[in-house]
Coordinates of C-alpha atoms in Angstrom, one line a residue:
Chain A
X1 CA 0.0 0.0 0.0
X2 CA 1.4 3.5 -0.9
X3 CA 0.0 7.2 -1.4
X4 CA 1.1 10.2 -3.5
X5 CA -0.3 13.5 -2.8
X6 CA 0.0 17.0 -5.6
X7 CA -1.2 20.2 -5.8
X8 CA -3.1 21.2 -8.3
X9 CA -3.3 25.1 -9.2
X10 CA -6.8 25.8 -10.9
X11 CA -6.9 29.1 -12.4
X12 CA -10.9 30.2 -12.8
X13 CA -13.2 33.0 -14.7
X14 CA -15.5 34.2 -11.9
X15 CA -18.4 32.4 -11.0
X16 CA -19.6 29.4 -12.6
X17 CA -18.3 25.3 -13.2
X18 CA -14.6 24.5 -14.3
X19 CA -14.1 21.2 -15.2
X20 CA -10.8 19.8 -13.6
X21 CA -11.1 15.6 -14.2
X22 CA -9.0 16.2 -17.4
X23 CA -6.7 17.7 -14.6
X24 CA -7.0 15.2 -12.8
X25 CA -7.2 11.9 -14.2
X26 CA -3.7 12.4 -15.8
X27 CA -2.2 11.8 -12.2
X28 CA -4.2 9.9 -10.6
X29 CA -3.0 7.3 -14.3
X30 CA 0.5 8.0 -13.7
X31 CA 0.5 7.1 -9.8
X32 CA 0.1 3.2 -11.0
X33 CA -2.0 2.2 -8.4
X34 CA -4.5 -0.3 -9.7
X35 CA -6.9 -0.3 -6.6
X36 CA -7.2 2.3 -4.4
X37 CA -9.0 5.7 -3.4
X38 CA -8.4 9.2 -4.7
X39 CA -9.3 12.4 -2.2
X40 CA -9.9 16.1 -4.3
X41 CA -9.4 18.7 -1.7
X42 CA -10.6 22.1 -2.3
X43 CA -8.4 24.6 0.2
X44 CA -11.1 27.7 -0.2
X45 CA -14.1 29.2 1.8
X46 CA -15.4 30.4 -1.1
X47 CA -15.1 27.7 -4.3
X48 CA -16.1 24.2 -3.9
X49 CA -16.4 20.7 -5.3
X50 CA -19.5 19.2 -7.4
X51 CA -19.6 15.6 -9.8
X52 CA -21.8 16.9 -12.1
X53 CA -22.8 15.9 -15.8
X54 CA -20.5 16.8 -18.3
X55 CA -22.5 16.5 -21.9
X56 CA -24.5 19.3 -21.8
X57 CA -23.1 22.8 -21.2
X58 CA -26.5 24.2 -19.8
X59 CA -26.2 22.3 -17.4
X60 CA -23.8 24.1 -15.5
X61 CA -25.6 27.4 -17.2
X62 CA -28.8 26.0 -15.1
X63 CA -26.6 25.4 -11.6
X64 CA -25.3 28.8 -11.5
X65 CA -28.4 30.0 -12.2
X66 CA -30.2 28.3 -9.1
X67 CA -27.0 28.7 -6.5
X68 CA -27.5 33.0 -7.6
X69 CA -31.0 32.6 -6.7
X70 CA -31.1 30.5 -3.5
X71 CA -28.4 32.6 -2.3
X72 CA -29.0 35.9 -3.8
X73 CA -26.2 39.0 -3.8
X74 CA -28.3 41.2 -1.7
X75 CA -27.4 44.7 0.0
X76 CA -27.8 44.7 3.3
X77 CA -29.1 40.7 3.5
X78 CA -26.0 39.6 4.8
X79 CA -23.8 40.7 8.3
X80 CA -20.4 40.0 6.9
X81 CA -19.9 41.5 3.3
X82 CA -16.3 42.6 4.1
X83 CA -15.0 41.6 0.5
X84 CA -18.2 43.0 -1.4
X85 CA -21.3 41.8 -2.0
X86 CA -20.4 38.2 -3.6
X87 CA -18.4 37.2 -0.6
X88 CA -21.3 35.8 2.0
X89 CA -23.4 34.1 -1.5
X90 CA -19.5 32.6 -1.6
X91 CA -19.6 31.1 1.9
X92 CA -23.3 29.7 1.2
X93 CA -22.8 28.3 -2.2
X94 CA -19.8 26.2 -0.6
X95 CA -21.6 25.1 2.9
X96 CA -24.6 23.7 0.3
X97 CA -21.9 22.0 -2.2
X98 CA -18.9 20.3 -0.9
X99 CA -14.9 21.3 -0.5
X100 CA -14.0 17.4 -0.6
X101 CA -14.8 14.4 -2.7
X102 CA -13.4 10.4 -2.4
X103 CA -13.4 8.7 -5.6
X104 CA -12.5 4.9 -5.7
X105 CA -9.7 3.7 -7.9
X106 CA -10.4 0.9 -10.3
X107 CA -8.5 -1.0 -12.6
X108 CA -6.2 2.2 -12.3
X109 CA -8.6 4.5 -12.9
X110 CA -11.5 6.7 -10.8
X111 CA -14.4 4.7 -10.9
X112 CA -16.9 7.7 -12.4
X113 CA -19.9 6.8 -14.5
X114 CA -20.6 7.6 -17.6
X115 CA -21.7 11.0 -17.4
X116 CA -20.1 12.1 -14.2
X117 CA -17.2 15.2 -14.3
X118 CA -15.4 17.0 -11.3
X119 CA -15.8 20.5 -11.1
X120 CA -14.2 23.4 -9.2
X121 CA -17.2 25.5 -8.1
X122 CA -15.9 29.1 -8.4
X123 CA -18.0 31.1 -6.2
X124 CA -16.5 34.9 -6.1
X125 CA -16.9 37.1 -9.5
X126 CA -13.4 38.2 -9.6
X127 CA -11.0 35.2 -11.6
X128 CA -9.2 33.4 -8.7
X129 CA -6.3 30.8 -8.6
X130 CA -7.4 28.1 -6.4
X131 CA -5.4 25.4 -4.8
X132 CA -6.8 21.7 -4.9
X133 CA -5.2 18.7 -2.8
X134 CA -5.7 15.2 -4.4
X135 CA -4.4 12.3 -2.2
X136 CA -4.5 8.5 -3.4
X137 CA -3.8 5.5 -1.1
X138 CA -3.6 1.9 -2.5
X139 CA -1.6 -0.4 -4.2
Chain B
X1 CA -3.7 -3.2 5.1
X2 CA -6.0 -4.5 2.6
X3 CA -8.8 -3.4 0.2
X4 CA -11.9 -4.2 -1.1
X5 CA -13.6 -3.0 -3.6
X6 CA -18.0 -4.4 -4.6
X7 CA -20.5 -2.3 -6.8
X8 CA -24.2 -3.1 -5.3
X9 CA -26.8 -2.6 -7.8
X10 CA -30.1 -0.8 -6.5
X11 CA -33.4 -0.6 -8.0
X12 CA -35.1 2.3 -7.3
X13 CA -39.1 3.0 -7.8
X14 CA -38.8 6.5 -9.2
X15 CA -38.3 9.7 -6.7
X16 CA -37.6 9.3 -3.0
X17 CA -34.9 7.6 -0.7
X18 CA -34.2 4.0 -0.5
X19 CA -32.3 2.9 2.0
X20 CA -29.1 0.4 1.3
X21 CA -27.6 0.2 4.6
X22 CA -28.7 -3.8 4.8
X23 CA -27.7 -4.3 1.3
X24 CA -24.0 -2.4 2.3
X25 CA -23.6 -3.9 6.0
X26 CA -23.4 -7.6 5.0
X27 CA -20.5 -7.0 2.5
X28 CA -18.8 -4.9 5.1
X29 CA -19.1 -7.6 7.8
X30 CA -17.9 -10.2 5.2
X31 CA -14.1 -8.4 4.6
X32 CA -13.5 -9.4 8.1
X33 CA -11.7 -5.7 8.3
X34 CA -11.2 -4.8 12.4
X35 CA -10.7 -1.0 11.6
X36 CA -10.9 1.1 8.0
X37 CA -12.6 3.2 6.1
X38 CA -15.9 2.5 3.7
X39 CA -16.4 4.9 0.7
X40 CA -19.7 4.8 -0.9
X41 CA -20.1 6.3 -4.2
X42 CA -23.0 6.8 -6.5
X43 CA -22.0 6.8 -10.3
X44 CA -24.6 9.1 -11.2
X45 CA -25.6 12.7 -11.7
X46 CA -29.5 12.5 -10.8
X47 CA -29.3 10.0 -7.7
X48 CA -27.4 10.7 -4.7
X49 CA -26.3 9.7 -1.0
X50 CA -27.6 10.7 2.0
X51 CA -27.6 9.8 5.9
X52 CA -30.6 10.3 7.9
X53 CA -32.9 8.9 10.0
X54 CA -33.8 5.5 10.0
X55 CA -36.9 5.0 12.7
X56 CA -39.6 7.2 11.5
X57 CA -40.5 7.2 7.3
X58 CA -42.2 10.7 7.8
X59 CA -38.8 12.4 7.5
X60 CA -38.5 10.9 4.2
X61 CA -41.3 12.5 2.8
X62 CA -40.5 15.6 4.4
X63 CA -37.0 15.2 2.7
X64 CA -39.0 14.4 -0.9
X65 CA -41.4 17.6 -0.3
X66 CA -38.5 19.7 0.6
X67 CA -36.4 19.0 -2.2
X68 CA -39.2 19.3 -4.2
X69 CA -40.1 22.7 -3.4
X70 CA -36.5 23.7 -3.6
X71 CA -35.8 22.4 -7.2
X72 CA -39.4 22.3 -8.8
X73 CA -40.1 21.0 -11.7
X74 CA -41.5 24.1 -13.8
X75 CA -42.0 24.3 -17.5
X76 CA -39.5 27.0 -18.7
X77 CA -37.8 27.5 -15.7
X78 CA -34.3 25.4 -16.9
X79 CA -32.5 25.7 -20.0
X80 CA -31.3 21.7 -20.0
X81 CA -34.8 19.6 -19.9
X82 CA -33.5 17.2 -22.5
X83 CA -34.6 14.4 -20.5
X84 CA -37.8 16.2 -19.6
X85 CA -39.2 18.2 -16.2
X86 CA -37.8 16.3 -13.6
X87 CA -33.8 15.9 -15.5
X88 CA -32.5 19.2 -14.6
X89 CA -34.4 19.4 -10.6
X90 CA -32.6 15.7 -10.4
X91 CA -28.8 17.4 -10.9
X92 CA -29.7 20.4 -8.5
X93 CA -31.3 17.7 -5.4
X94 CA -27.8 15.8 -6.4
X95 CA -26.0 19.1 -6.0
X96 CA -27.5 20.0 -3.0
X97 CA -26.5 16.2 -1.2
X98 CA -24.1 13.7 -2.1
X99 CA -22.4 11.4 -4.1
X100 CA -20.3 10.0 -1.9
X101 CA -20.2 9.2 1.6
X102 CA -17.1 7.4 3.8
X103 CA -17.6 6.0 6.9
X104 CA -15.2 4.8 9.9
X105 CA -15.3 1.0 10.7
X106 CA -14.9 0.0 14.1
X107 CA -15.1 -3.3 15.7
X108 CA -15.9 -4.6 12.1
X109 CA -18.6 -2.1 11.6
X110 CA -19.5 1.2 10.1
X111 CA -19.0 3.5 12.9
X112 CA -23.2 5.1 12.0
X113 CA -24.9 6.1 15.0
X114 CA -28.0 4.9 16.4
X115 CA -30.0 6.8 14.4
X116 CA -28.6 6.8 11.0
X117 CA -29.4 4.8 8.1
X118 CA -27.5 5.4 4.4
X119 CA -29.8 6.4 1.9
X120 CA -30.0 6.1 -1.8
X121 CA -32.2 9.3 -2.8
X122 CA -33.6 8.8 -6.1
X123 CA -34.3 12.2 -7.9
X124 CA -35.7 11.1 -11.6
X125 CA -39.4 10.1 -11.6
X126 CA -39.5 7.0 -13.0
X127 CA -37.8 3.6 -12.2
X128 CA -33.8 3.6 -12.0
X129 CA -31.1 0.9 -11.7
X130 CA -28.2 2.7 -9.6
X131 CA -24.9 1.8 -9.4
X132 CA -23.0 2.0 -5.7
X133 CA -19.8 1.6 -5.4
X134 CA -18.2 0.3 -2.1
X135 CA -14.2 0.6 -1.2
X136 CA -13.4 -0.7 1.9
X137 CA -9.8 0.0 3.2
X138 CA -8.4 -1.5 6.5
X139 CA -7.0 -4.3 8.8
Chain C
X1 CA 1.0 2.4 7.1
X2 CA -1.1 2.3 10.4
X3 CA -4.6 4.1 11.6
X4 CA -6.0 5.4 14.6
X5 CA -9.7 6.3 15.6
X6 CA -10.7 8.6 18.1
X7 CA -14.0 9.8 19.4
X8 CA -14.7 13.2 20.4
X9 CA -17.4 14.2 22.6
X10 CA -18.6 17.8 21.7
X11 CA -20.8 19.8 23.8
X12 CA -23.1 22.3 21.8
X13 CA -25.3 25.6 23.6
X14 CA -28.3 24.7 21.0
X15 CA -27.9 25.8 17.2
X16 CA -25.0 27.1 15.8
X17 CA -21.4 26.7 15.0
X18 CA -19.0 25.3 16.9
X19 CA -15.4 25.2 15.9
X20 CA -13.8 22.0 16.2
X21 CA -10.2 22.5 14.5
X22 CA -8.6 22.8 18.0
X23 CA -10.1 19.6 19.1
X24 CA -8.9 18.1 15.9
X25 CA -5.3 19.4 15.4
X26 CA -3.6 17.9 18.5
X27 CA -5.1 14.3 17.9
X28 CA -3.4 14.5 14.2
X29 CA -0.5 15.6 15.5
X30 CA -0.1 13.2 18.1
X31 CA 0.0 9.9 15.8
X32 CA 2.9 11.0 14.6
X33 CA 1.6 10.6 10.8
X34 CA 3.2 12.9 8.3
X35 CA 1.1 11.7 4.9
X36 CA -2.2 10.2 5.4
X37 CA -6.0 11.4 5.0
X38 CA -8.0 12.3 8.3
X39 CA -11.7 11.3 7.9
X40 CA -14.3 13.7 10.2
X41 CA -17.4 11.5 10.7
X42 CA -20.4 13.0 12.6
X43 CA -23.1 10.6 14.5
X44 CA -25.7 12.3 14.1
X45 CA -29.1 13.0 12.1
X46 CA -29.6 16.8 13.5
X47 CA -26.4 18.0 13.2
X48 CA -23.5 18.5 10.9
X49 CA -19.8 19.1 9.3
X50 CA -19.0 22.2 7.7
X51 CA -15.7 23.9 6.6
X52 CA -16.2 27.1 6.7
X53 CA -14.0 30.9 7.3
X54 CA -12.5 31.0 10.4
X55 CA -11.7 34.7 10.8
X56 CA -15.0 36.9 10.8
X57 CA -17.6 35.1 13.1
X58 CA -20.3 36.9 11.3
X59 CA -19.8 34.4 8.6
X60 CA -21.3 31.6 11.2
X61 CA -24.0 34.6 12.0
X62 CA -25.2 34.9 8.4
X63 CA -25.0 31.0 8.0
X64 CA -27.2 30.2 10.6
X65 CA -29.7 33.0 9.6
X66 CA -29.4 31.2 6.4
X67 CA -30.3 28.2 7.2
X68 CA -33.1 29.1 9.6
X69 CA -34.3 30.9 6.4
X70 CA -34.4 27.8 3.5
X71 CA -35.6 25.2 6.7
X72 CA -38.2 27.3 9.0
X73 CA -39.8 25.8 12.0
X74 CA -43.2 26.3 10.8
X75 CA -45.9 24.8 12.5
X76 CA -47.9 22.4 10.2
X77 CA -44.9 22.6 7.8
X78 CA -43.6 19.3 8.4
X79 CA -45.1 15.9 8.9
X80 CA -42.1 14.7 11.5
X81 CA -42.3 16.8 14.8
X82 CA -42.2 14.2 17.1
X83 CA -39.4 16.1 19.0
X84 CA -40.1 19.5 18.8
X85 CA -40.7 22.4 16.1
X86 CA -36.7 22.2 15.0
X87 CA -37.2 18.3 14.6
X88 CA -37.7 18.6 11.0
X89 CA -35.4 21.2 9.8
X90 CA -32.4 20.2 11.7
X91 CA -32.9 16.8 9.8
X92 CA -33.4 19.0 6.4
X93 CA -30.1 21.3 7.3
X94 CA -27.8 18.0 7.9
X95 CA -29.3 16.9 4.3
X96 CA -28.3 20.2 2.9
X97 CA -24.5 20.1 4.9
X98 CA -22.2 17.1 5.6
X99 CA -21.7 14.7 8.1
X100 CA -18.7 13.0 7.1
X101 CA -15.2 15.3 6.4
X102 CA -11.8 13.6 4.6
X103 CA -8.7 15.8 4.8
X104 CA -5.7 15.1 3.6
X105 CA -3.0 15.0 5.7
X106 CA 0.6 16.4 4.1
X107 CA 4.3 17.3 6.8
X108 CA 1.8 15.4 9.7
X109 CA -0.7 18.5 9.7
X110 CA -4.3 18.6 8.2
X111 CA -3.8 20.3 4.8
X112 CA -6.2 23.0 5.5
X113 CA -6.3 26.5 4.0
X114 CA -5.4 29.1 5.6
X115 CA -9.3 30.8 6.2
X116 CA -10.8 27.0 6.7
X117 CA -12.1 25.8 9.8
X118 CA -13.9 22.7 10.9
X119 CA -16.8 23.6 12.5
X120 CA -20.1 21.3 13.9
X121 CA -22.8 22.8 13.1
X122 CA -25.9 22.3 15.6
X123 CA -29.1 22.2 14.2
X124 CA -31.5 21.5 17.9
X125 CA -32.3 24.7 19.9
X126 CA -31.3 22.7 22.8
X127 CA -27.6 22.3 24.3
X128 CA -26.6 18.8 22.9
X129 CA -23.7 16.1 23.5
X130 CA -22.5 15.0 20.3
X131 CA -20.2 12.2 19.2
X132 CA -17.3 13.1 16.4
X133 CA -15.3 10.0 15.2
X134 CA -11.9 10.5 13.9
X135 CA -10.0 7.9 11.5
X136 CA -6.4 8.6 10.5
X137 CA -4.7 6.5 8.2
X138 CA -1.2 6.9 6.6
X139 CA 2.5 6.4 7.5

């Protein structure tokens, strides 16, 4: 049994999905482990993880859509707005997605379906480089 | 250290949650594994994980209503409706939980409290057959 | 490579959240681990994991409004209030948030950001004991 850790460095737009498996499943291939289980760590308060489908585009169109509207960029709605008005939305977005996924390795590869993609969740509207911790154990 | 790796395969009866911890316990108990970690993962985009409550099956229809109300299924309201009203609600409910859960073994058993049950929670209308993925890591 | 487990027993004043990093960070750094992943696993169906910012505490202000917001206790609401008005919606905010944490662990600390902390997040208006299991496993 071994592990390998790396940082990734994810450079995003402003809000919205960026798809990182092609970022990812490069590494996790080159680690050789044929079984085994692969931790994505996101290192932010205000971007996140999600598995999401990766056909159609408006899709991720659609999720931005609802996370702007659930938590809304409101004057005044939120206490701490310290860093503008897209910082709290930023904390909520993240508490309702997640900052860490586990992905089993099989037959040297993560075991996604078909239609499943990691994405970094950007949540702020300013273009951020984000930092994302992937960990594999196995053997 | 040793691993084990099993994909359960759950029919589901259209929206709601199913529970799989008896269908996930018995393979557990079978690796004869003292102390480790379980990973379940669900390999899809419109089905998710969830731990709740096992005794009383109101809070599973509160769940349904909930995330019904939260992600409705409204003519016009989603660009991606492909697969019809309920495709685009199903990725925000999966969004919003999640597709993968680990859990500490102890003893030889997942570490759940008293109280919790893992959940399959079906999000498309009609009928299903989800894949589950188990990893089960440990001595 | 070796694991430990660890429970922690957290004491909560009723809903809200509670910061749980400096109940986590000497266990780590006790086993004496310097690569491995740290799973966070929370016993619990009314109450949760959260990483969230660690500097401004109006954060955890605007994130409980939040929540009380998207679950009310609403009479009539709900078909499960068998304990109580918050019965319901601290079962809906553990859907919506995590119970179960993995962080890599890289030079034998947590690899955290630098604004993250681990928080338990009550969802019952009443002070509560609740259990936190830790599983550390690398070398």
């Amino acid at each position: 049994m071994r592990q390998s850790l790396h940082t990734l460095q994810i450079a995003t737009a402003g809000k919205g999905l960026v798809e990182i498996t092609p970022r990812i499943r490069p590494w996790v291939e080159a680690q050789r482990i044929a079984t085994g289980l692969l931790t994505v760590f996101c290192r932010h308060t205000s971007a996140s993880l999600l598995i999401q489908e990766n056909a159609d585009p408006d899709v991720r169109a659609d999720l931005e859509t609802f996370f702007e509207d659930i938590a809304p960029e409101e004057p005044g709605r939120y206490i701490h707005d310290s860093e503008g008005p897209d910082d709290m939305p930023a904390h909520l977005r993240t508490a309702l997605t997640q900052v860490q996924l586990s992905i089993p390795v099989a037959a040297g590869r993560m075991a996604l379906g078909t239609w499943q993609g990691v994405y970094l969740f950007e949540h702020r509207s300013r273009p951020h480089r984000r930092e994302v911790v992937l960990h594999l154990l196995g053997e």
